[in-house]
CSV table of C-alpha atoms in Angstrom, one decimal:
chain,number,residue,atom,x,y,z
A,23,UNK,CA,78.9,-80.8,53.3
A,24,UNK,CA,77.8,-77.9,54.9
A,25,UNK,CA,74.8,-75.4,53.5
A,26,UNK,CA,75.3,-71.9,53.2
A,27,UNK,CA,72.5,-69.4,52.0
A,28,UNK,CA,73.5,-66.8,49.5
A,29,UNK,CA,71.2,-63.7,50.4
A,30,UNK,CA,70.8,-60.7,52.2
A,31,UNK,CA,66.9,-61.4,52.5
A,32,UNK,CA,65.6,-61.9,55.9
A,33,UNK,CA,62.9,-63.9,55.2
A,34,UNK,CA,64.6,-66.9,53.2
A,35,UNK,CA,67.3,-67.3,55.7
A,36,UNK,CA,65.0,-68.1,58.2
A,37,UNK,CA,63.2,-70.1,56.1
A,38,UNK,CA,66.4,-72.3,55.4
A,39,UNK,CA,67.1,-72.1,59.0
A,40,UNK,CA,63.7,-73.2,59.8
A,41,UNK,CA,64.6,-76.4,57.9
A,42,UNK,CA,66.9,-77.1,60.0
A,43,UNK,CA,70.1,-77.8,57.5
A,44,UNK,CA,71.2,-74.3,57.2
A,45,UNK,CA,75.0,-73.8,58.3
A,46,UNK,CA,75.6,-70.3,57.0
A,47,UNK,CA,75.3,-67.7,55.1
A,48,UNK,CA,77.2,-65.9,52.2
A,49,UNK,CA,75.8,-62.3,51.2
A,50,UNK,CA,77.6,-58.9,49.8
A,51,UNK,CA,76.8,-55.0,48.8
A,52,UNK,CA,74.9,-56.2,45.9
A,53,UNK,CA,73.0,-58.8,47.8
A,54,UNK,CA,72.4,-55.8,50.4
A,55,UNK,CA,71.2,-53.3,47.9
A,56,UNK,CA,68.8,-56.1,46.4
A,57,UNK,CA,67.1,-56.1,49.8
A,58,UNK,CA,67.2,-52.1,49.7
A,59,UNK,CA,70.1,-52.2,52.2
A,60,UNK,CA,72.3,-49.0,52.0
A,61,UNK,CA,75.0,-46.9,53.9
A,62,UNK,CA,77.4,-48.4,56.5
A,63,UNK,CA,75.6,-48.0,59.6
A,64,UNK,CA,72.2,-50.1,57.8
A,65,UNK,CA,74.9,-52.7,56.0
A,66,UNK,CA,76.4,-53.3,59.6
A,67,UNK,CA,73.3,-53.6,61.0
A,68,UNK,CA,71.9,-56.2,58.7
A,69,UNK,CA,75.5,-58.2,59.0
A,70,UNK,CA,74.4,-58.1,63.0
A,71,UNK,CA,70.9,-59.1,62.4
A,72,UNK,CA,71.6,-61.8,60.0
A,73,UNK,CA,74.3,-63.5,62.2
A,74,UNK,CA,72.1,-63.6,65.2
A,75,UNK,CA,69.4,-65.3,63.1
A,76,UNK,CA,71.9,-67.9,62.2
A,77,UNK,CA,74.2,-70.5,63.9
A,78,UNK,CA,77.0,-70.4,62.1
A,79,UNK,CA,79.4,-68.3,59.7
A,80,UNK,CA,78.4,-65.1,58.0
A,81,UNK,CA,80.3,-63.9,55.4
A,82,UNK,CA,80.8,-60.2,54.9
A,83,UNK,CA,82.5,-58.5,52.4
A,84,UNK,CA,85.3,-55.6,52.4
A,85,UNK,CA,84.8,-53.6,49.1
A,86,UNK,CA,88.2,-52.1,49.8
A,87,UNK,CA,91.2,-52.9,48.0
A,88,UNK,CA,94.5,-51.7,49.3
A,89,UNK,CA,96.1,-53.8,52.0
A,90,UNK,CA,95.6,-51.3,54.7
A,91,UNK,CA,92.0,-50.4,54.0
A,92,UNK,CA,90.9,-53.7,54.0
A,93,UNK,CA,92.7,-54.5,57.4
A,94,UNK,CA,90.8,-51.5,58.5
A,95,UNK,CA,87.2,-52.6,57.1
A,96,UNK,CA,88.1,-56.5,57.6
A,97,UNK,CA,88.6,-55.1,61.6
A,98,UNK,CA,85.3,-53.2,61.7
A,99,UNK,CA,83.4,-56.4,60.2
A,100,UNK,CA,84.8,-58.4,62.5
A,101,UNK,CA,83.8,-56.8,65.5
A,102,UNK,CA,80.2,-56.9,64.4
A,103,UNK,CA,79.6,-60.8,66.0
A,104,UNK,CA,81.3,-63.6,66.5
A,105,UNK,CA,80.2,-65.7,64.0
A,106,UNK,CA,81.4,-62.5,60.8
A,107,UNK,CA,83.8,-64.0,58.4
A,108,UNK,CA,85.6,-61.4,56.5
A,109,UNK,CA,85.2,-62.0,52.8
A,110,UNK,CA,88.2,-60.6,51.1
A,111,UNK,CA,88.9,-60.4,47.0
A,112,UNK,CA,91.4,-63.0,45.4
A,113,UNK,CA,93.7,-60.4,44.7
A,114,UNK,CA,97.4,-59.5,45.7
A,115,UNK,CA,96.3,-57.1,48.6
A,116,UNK,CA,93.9,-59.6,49.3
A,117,UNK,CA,96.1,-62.2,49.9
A,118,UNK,CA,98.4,-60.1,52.2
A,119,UNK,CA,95.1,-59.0,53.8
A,120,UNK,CA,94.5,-62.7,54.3
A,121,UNK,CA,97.6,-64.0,55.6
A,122,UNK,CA,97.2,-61.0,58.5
A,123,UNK,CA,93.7,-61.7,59.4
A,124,UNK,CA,94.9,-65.5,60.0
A,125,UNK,CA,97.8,-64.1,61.5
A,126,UNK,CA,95.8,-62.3,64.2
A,127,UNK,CA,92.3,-65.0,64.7
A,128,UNK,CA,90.1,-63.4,62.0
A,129,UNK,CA,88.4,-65.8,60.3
A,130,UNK,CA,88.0,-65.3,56.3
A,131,UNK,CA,86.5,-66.4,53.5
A,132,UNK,CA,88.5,-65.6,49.7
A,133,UNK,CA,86.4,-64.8,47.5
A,134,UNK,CA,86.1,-64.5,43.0
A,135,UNK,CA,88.7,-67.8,42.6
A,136,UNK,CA,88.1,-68.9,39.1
A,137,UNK,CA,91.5,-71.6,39.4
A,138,UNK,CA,93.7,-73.8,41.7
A,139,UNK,CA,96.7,-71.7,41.3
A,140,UNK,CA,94.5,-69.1,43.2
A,141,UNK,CA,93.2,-71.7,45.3
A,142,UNK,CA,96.9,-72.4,46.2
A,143,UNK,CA,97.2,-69.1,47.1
A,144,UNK,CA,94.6,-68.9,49.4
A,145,UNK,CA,95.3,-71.4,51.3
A,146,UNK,CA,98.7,-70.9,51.7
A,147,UNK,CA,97.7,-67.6,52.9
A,148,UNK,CA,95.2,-69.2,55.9
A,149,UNK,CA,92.4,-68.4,54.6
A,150,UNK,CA,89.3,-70.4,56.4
A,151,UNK,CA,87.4,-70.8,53.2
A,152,UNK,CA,87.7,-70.4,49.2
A,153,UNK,CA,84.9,-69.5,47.3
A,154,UNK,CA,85.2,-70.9,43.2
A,155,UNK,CA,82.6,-69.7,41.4
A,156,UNK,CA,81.5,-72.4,39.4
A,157,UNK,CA,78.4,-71.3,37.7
A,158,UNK,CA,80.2,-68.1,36.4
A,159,UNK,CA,83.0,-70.5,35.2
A,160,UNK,CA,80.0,-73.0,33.3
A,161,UNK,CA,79.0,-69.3,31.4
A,162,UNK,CA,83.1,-69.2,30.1
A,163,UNK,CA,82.7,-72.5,28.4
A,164,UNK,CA,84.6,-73.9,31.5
A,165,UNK,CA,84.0,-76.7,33.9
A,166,UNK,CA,83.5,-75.4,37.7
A,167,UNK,CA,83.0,-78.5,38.7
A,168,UNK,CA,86.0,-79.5,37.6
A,169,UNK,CA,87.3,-76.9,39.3
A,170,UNK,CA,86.1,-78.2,42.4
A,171,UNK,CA,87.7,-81.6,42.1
A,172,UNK,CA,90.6,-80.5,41.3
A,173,UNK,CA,91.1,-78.5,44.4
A,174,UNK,CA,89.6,-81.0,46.6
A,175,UNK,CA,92.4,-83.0,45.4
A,176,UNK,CA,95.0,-80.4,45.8
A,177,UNK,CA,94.1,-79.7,49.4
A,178,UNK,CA,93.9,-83.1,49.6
A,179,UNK,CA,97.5,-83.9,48.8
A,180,UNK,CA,99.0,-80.6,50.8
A,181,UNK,CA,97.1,-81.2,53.6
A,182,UNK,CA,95.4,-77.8,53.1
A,183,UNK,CA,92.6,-76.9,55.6
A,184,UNK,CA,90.8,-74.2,54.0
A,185,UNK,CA,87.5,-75.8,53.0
A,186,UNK,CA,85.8,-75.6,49.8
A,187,UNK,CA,83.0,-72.9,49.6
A,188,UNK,CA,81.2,-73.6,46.2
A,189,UNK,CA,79.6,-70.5,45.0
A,190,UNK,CA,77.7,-69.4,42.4
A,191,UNK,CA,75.3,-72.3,42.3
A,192,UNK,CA,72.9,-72.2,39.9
A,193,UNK,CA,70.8,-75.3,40.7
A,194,UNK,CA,69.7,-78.1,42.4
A,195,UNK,CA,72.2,-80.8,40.4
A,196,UNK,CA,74.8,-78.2,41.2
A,197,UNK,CA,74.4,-79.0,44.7
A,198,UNK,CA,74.6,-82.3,44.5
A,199,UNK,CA,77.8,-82.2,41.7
A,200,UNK,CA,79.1,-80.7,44.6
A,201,UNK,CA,78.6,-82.8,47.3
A,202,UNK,CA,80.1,-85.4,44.7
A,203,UNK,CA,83.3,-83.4,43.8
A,204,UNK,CA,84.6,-82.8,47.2
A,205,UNK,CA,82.9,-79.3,48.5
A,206,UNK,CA,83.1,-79.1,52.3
A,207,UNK,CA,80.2,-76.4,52.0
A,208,UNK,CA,78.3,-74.8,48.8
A,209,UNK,CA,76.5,-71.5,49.2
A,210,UNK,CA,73.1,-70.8,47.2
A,211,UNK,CA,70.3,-69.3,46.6
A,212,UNK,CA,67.3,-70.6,48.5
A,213,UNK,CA,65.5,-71.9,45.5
A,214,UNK,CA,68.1,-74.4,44.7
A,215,UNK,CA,68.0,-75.4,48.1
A,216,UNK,CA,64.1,-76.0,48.4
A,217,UNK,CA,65.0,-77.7,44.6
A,218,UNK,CA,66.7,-80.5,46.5
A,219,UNK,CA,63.4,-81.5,48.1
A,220,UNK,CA,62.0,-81.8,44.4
A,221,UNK,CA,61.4,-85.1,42.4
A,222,UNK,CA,58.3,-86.1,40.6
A,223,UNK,CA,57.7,-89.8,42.1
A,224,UNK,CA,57.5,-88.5,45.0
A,225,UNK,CA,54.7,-86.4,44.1
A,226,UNK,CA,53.3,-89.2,42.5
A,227,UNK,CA,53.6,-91.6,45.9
A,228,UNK,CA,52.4,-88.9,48.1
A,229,UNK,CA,49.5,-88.7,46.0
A,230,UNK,CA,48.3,-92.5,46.3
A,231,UNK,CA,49.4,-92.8,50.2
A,232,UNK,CA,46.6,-90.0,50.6
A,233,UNK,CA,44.6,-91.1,48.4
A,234,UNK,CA,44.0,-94.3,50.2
A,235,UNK,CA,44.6,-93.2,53.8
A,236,UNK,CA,41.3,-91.4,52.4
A,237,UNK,CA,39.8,-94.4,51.3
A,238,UNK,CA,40.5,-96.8,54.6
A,239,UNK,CA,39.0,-93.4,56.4
């Protein structure tokens, strides 16, 4: 499963990269803003900044949604670097938008899928990746991990290759659900990522190894 970084902040995506398990990374105009990032010509300029810190995908997202503008912005995006992936809406444009960007080598992530039907869709369409959001579906009384499997299991069957990009991860345990349920990548903030590292007898066996490496000194 691969690991994708969720932000638009330079300084934790080179801290993930600089643990060396960083794949990728997943960010959008509100991500952007967060980090003060504003007007096209900055926004495309972060997109360029961020994939050249990182060896793999980047995820950028049209905020057009009309078949033709998002060709249009989807074009522009992609020309930034290699490694762009347009991120376009689950929506009917969108899926037209993604069935020409596979059509002519773009690669794409869909994004907002909330159900397999959609999923379906997506993949049908040639998107690279599909992005549930599982923690938004927890906060609807629903199971996003559910979600995930069920997918997985779809793809599965059909011989789909879009892969699974679990987003909206709210923890740790999320991560690892996912890993479980058949995500080929998740995407997260970087606290849930540094989370993984976390586990209290570990603490606890750190502790007495230094305490008597201190001793025998």
């Amino acid at each position: 499963m691969k690991f994708f970084i969720d932000t638009a902040d330079l300084a934790q995506i080179k801290e993930a990269n600089d643990l060396g398990i960083l794949d990728g990374v997943t960010t959008n105009p509100s991500l952007m803003a967060k980090v003060g990032i504003k007007g096209e010509a900055a926004v495309t300029n972060h997109y360029k900044t961020i994939a050249e810190l990182v060896d793999g995908d980047v995820s950028a997202e049209v905020v057009s949604t009309e078949f033709k503008a998002i060709i249009e912005e989807g074009k522009k995006l992609h020309a930034i670097h290699p490694n762009i992936v347009v991120k376009v809406p689950m929506i009917k444009e969108g899926i037209k938008a993604l069935k020409w960007f596979s059509d002519n080598g773009i690669k794409t992530n869909c994004t907002l899928c909330f159900s397999a039907g959609q999923a379906i869709l997506a993949a049908k369409a040639g998107a690279n990746y599909i992005s549930p959001f599982i923690g938004r579906i927890d906060d609807s009384n629903w199971d996003g991990l559910e979600l995930i499997e069920q997918i997985a299991e779809i793809y599965s069957i059909q011989g789909y290759e879009t892969e699974i990009l679990a987003a909206s991860i709210r923890s740790p345990l999320h991560i690892v659900k996912c890993a479980e349920a058949g995500a080929n990548v998740i995407t997260s903030p970087l606290e849930s990522i540094l989370g993984l590292l976390k586990h209290p007898l570990t603490d606890i066996g750190l502790a007495k190894f230094l305490a008597d490496a201190k001793a025998w000194a």
